[in-house]
mmCIF file of C-alpha atoms in Angstrom:
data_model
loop_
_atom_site.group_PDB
_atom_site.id
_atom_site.type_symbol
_atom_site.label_atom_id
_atom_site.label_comp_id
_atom_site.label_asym_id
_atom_site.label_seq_id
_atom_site.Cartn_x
_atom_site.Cartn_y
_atom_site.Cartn_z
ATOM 1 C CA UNK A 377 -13.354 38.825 -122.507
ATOM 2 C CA UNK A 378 -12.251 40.914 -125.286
ATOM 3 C CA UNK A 379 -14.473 40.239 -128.275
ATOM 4 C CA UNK A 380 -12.166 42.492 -130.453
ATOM 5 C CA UNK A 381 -9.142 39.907 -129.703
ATOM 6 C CA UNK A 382 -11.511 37.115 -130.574
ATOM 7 C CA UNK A 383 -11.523 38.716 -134.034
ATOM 8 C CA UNK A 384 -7.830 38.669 -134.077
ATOM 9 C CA UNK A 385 -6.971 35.652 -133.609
ATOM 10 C CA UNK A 386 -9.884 34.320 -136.613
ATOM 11 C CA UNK A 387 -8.382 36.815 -138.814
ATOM 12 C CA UNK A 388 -4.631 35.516 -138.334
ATOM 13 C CA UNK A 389 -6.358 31.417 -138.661
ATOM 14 C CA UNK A 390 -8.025 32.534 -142.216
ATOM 15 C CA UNK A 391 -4.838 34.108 -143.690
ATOM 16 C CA UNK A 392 -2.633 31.307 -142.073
ATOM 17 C CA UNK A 393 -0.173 34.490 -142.048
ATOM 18 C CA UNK A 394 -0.215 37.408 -139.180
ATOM 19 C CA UNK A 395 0.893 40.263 -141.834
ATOM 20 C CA UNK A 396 -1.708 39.738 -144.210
ATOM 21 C CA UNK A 397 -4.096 39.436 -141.492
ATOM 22 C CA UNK A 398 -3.190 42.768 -140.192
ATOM 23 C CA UNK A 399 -3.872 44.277 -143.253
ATOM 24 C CA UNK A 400 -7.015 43.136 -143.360
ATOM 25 C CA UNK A 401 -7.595 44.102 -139.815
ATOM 26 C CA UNK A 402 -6.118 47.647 -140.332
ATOM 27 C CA UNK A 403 -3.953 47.550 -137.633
ATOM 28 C CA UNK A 404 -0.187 47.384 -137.613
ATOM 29 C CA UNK A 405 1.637 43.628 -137.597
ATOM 30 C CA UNK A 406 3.740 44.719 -134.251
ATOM 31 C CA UNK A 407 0.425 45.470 -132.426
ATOM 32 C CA UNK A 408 -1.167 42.402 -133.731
ATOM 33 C CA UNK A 409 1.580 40.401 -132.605
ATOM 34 C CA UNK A 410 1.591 42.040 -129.113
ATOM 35 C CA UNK A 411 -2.006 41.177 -128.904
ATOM 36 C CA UNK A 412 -1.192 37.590 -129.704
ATOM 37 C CA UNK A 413 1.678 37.238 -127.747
ATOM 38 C CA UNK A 414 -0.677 38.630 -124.342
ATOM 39 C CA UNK A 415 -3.143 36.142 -125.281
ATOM 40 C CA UNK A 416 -0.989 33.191 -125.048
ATOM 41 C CA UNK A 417 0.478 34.091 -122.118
ATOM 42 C CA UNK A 418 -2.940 34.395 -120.597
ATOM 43 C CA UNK A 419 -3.366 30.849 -121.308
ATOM 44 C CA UNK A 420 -0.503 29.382 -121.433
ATOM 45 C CA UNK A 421 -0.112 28.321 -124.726
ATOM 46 C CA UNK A 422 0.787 28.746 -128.007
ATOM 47 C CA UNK A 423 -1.897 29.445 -130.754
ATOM 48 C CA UNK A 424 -0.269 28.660 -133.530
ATOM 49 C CA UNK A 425 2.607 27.138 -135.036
ATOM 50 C CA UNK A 426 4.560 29.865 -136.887
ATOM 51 C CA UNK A 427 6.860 29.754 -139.865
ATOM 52 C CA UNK A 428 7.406 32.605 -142.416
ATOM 53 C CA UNK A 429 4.906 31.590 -144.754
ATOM 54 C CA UNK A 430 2.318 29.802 -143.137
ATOM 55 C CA UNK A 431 1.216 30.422 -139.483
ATOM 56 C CA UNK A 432 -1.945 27.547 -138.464
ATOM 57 C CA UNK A 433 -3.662 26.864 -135.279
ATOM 58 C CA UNK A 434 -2.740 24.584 -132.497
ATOM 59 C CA UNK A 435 -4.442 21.641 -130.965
ATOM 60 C CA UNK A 436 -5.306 24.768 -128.642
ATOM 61 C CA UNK A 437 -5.841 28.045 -131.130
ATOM 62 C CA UNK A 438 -8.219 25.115 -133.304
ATOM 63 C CA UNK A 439 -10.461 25.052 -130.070
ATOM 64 C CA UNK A 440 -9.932 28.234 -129.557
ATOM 65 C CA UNK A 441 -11.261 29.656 -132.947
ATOM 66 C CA UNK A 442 -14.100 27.170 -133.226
ATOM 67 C CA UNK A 443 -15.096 29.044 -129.650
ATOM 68 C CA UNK A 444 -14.277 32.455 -130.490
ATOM 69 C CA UNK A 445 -16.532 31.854 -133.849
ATOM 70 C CA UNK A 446 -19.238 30.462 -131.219
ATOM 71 C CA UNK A 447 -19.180 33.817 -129.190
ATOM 72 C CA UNK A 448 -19.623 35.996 -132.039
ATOM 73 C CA UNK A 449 -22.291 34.733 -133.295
ATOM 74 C CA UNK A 450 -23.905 34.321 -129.781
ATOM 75 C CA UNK A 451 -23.343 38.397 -129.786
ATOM 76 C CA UNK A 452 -24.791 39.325 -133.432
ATOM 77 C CA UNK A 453 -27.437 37.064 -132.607
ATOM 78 C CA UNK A 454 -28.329 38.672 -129.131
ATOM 79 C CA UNK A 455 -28.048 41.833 -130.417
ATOM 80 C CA UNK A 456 -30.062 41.355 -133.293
ATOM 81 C CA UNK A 457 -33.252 40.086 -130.974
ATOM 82 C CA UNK A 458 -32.355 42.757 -128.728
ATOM 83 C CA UNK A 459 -32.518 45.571 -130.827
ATOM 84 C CA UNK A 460 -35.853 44.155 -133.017
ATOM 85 C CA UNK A 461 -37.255 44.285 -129.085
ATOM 86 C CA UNK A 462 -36.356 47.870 -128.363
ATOM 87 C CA UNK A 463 -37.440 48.673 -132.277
ATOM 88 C CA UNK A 464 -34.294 50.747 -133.056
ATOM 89 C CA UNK A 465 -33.654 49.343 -136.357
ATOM 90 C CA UNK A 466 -30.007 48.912 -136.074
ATOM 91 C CA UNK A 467 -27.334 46.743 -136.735
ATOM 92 C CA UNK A 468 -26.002 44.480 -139.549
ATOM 93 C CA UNK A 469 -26.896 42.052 -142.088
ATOM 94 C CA UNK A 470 -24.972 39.604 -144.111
ATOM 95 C CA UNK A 471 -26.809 38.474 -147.481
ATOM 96 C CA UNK A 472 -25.381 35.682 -149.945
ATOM 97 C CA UNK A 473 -26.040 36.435 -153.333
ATOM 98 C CA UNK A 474 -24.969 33.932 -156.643
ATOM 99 C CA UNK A 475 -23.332 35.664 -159.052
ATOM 100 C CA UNK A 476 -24.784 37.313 -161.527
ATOM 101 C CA UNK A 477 -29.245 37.187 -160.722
ATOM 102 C CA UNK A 478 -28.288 37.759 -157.331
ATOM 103 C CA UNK A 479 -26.363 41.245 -157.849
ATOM 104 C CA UNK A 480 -29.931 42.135 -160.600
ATOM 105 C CA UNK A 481 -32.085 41.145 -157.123
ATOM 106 C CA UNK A 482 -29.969 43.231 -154.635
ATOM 107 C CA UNK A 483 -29.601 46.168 -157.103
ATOM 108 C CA UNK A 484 -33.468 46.251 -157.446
ATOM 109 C CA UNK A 485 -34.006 45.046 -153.489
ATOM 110 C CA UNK A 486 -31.695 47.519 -151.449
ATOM 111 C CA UNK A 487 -32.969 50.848 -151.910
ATOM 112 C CA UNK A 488 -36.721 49.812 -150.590
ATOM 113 C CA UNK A 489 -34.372 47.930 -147.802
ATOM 114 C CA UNK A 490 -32.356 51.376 -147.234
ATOM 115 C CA UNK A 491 -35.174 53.286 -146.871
ATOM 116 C CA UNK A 492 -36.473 51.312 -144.765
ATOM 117 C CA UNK A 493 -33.921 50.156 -142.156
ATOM 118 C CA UNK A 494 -31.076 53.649 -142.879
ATOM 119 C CA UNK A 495 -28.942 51.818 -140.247
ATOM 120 C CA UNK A 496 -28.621 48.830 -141.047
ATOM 121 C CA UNK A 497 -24.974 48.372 -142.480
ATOM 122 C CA UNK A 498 -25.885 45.488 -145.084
ATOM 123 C CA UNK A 499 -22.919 43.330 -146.914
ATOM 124 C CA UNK A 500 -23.614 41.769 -149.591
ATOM 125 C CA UNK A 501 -21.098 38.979 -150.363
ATOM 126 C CA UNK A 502 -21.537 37.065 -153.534
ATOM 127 C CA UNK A 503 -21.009 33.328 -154.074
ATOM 128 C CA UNK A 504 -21.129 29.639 -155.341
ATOM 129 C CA UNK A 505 -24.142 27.930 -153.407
ATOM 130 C CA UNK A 506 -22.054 25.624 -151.596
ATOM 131 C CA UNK A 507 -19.938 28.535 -150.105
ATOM 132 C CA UNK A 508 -23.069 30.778 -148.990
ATOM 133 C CA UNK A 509 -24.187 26.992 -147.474
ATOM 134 C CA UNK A 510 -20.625 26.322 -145.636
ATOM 135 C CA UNK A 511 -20.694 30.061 -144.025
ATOM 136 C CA UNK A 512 -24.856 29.314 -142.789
ATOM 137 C CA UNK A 513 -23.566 26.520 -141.172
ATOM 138 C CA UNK A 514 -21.226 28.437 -139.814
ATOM 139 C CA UNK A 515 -22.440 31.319 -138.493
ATOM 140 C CA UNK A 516 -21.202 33.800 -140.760
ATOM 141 C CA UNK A 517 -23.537 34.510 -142.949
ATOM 142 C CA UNK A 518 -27.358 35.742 -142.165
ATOM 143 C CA UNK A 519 -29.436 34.942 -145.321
ATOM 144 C CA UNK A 520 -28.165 33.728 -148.421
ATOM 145 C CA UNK A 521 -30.192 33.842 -151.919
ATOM 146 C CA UNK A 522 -29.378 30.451 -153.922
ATOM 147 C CA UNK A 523 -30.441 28.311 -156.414
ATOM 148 C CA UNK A 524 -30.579 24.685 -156.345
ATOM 149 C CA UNK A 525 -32.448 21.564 -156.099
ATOM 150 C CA UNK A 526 -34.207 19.589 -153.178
ATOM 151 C CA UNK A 527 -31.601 17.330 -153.392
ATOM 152 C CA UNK A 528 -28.652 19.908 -153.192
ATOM 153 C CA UNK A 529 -30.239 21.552 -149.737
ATOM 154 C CA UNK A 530 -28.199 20.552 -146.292
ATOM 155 C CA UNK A 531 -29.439 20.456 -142.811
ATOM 156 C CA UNK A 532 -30.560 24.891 -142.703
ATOM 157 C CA UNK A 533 -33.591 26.428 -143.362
ATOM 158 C CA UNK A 534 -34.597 26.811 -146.998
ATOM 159 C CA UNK A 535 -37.807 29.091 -147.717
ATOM 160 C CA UNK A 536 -38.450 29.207 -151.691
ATOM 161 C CA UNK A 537 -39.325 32.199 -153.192
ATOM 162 C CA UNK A 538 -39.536 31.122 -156.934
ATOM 163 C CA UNK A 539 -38.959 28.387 -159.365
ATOM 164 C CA UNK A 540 -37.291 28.423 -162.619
ATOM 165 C CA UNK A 541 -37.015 26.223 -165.721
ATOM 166 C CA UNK A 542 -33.821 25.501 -167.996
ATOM 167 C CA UNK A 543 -34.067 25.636 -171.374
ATOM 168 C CA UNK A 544 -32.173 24.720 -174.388
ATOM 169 C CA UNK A 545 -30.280 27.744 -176.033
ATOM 170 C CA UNK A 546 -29.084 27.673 -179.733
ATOM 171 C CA UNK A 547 -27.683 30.219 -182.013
ATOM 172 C CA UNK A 548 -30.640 32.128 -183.678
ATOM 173 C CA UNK A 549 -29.573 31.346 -186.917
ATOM 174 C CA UNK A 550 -28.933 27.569 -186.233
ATOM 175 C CA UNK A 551 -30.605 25.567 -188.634
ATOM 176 C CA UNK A 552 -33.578 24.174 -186.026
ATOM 177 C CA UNK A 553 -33.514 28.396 -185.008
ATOM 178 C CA UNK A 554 -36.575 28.960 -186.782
ATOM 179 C CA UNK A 555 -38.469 26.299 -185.188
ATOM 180 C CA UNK A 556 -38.737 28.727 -182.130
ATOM 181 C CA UNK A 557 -41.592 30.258 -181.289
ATOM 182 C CA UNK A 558 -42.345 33.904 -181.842
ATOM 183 C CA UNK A 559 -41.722 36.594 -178.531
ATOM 184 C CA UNK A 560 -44.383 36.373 -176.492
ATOM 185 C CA UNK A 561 -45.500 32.710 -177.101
ATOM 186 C CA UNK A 562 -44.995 29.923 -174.766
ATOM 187 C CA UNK A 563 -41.980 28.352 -175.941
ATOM 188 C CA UNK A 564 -41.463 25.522 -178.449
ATOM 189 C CA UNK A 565 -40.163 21.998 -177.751
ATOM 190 C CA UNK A 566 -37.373 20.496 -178.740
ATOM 191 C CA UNK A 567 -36.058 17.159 -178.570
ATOM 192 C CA UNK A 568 -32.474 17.192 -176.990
ATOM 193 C CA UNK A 569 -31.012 14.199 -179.003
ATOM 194 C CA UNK A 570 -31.463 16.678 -181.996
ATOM 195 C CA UNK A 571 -28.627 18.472 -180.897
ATOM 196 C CA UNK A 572 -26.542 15.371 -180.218
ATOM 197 C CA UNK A 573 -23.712 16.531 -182.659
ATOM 198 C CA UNK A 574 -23.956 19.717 -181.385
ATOM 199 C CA UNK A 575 -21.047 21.267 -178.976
ATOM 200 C CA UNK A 576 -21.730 22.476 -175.773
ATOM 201 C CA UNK A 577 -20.558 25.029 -173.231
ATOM 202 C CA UNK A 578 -21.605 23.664 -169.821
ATOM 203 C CA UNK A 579 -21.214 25.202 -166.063
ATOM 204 C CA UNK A 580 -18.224 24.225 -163.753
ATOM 205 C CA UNK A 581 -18.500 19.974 -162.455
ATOM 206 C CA UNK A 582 -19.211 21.668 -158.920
ATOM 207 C CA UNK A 583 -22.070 24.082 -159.845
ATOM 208 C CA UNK A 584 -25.639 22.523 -158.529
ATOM 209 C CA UNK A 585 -26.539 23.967 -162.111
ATOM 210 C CA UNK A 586 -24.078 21.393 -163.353
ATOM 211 C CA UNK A 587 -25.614 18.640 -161.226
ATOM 212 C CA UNK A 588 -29.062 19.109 -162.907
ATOM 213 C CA UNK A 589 -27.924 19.487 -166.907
ATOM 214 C CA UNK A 590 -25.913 16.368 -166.455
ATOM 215 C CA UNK A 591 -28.941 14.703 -165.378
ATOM 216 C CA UNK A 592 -31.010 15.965 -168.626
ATOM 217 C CA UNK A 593 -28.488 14.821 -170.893
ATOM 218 C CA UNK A 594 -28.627 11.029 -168.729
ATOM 219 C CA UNK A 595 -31.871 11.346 -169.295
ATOM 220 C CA UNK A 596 -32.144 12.329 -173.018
ATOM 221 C CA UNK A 597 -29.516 9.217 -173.280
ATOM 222 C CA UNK A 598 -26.287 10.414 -175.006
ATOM 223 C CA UNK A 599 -23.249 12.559 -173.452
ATOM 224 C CA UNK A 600 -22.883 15.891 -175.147
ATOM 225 C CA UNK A 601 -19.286 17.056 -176.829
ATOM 226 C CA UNK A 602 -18.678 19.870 -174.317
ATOM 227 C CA UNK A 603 -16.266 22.703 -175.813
ATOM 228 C CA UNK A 604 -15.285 24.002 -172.436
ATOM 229 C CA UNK A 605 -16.626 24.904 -169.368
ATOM 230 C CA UNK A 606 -17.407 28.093 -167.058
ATOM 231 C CA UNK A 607 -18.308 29.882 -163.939
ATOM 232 C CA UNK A 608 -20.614 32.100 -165.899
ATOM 233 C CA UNK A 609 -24.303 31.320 -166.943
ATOM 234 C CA UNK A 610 -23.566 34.619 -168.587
ATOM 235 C CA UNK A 611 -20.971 33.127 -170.401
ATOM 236 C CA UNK A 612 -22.966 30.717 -171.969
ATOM 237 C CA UNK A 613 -25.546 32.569 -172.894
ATOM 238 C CA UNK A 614 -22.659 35.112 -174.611
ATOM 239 C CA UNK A 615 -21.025 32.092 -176.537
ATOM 240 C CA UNK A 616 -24.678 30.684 -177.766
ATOM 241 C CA UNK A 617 -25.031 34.523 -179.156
ATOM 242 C CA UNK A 618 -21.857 34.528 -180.737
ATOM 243 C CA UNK A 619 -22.846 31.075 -182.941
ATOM 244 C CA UNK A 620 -19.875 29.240 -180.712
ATOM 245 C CA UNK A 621 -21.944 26.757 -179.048
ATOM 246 C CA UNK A 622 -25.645 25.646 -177.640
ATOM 247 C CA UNK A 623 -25.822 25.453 -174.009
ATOM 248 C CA UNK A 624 -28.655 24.909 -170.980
ATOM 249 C CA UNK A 625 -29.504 27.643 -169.065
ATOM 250 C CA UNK A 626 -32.286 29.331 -166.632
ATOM 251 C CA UNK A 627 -34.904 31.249 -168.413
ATOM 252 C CA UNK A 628 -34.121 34.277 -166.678
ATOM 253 C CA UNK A 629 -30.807 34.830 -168.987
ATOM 254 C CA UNK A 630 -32.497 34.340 -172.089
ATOM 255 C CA UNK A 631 -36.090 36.512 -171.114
ATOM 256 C CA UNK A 632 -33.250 39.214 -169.480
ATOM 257 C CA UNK A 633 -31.445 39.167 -172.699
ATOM 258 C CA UNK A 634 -33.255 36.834 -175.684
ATOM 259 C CA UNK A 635 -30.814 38.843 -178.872
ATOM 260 C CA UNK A 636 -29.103 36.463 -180.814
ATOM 261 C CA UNK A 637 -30.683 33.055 -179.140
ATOM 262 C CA UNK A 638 -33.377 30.900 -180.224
ATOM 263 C CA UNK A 639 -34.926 29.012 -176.792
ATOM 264 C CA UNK A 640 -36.368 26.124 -176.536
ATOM 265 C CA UNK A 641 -38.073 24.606 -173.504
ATOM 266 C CA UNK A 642 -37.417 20.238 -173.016
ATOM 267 C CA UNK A 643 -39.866 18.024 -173.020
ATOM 268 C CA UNK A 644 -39.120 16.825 -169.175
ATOM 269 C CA UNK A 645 -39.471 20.724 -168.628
ATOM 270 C CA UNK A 646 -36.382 20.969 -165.476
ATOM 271 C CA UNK A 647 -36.404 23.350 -162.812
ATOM 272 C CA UNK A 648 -35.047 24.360 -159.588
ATOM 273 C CA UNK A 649 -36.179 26.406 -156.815
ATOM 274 C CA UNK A 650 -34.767 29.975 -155.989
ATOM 275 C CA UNK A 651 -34.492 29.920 -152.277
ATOM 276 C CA UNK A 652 -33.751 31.717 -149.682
ATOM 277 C CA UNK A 653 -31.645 29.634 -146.534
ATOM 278 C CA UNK A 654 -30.426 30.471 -142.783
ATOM 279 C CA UNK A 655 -28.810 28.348 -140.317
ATOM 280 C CA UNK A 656 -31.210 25.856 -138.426
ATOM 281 C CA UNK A 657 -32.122 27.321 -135.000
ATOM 282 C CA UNK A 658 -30.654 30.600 -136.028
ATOM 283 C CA UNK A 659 -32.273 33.898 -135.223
ATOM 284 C CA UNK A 660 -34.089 35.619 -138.665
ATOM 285 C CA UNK A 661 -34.067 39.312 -137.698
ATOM 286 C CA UNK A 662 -37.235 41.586 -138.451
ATOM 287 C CA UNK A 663 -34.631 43.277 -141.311
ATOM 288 C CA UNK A 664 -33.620 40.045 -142.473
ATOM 289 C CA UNK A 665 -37.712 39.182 -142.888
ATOM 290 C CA UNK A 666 -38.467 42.419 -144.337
ATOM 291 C CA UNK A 667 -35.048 41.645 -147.030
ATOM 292 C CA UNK A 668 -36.699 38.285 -147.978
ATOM 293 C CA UNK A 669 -39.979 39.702 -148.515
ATOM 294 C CA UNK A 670 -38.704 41.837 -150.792
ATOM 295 C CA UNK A 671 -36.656 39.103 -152.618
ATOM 296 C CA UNK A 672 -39.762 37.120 -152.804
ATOM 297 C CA UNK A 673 -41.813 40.193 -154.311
ATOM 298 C CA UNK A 674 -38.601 40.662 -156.946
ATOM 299 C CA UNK A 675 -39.167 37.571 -158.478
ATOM 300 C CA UNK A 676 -42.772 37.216 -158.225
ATOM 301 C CA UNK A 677 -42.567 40.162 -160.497
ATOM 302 C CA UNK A 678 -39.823 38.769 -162.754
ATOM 303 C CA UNK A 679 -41.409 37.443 -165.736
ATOM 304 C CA UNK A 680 -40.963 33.661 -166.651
#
């Protein structure tokens, strides 16, 4: 079996189009299509229905992707455990990272990786949590750095490496500013419903960061006027500088960056974990252990 024609025909069934997948492939469309074209004579079928614009699977190339996916995975897997057996610290590993922390973590992470494991081509991919969860189920991604809840976890591995709180961010010259405490202090609290007039800037409906500050603002009893919202905790943090809005948002933007924003913590103090998740019953590499560990030490060290 040729494992480079498996990866052909998964690249034509994720562009639904054969000239975009050669492209990505970096191969010409006429060899692509020859490569095809063998294949289904091989088994006597068409893999996909073509048209100019949109080319999908087959009752037979849907089986036949799910499979090909299947034998890939089989091979990174075997020769991950194979080469942590013969100790010669090569190969590849795929890493999920959110946006924004995750790219601070694997800036600080990677060059104690490097220097440890020189061959390991590493590929960092960064994501929403609920994409780094569909590829883990998947088999296409190794690790993947997220965080989320207990509640927004699926049926993988989750290991946590750190917990963070969310705290309420005003303008620092907002009225109820100078109840803040000063640097250095644990921080003040602040009654929510005191901002109840108060616009907002909140995180996209599908964010599991948007999952937990609707469920503060159930709690404090009263739905906030929300000016708009984002794919950016950044963002937020930005707008509450620039005396736009107030928003919610992990300590680590505001202790990264605290210019311009008076924090507050709530009194029903909410959290979630930073974790890092694999597949269930997938293979953790000795590089993939050695990345974690370093995660973990990154923000053990990152102040609260």
């Amino acid at each position: 079996m040729d494992l480079k024609q498996l990866e052909y025909i998964i690249k034509i069934a994720e562009e639904n189009n054969i000239t975009r997948a050669a492209e990505k492939l970096y191969i010409t469309q006429s060899a692509l299509n020859q490569q095809l074209l063998r294949l289904e004579r091989e088994l006597g079928t068409p893999l996909f229905y073509r048209s100019r614009t949109n080319w999908h699977p087959t009752e037979a190339g849907q089986v036949y992707v799910e499979n090909a996916k299947k034998i890939l995975q089989i091979k990174h897997e075997t020769y991950s455990i194979i080469s942590d057996i013969a100790a010669t610290k090569k190969g590849s590993l795929s890493v999920g990272l959110t946006p924004g922390r995750g790219i601070d973590m694997f800036t600080a992470v990677y060059p104690a990786f490097h220097q440890q494991y020189p061959d390991i081509t590493v590929e960092p991919r960064e994501m929403s949590v609920r994409s780094q969860q569909h590829e883990i189920a998947q088999g296409r991604l190794d690790i993947g750095f997220m965080t989320l809840r207990e509640s927004d976890r699926t049926g993988d591995v989750y290991q946590v490496i750190g917990r963070e709180e969310f705290v309420l961010a005003i303008p620092e010259g907002h009225p109820l500013g100078a109840m803040a405490a000063p640097a250095g202090e644990p921080l003040a609290v602040m009654d929510l419903a005191r901002l109840k007039y108060e616009p907002f800037v909140f995180m996209y409906r599908e964010s599991t960061s948007r999952r937990l500050t609707d469920a503060v603002f159930k709690e404090a009893g009263f739905a906030p006027s929300v000016l708009f919202e984002t794919s950016s905790t950044a963002t937020i943090a930005n707008l509450v500088r620039s005396r736009i809005c107030c928003g919610l948002i992990p300590l680590y933007y505001v202790r990264r960056q605290p210019e311009g924003i008076a924090s507050f913590a709530l009194d029903s103090h909410p959290a979630w974990d930073i974790a890092v998740s694999w597949r269930q019953g997938g293979y953790v590499s000795q590089a993939a252990r050695e990345f974690i560990r370093l995660a973990a030490a990154y923000w053990t060290n990152t102040p609260e």
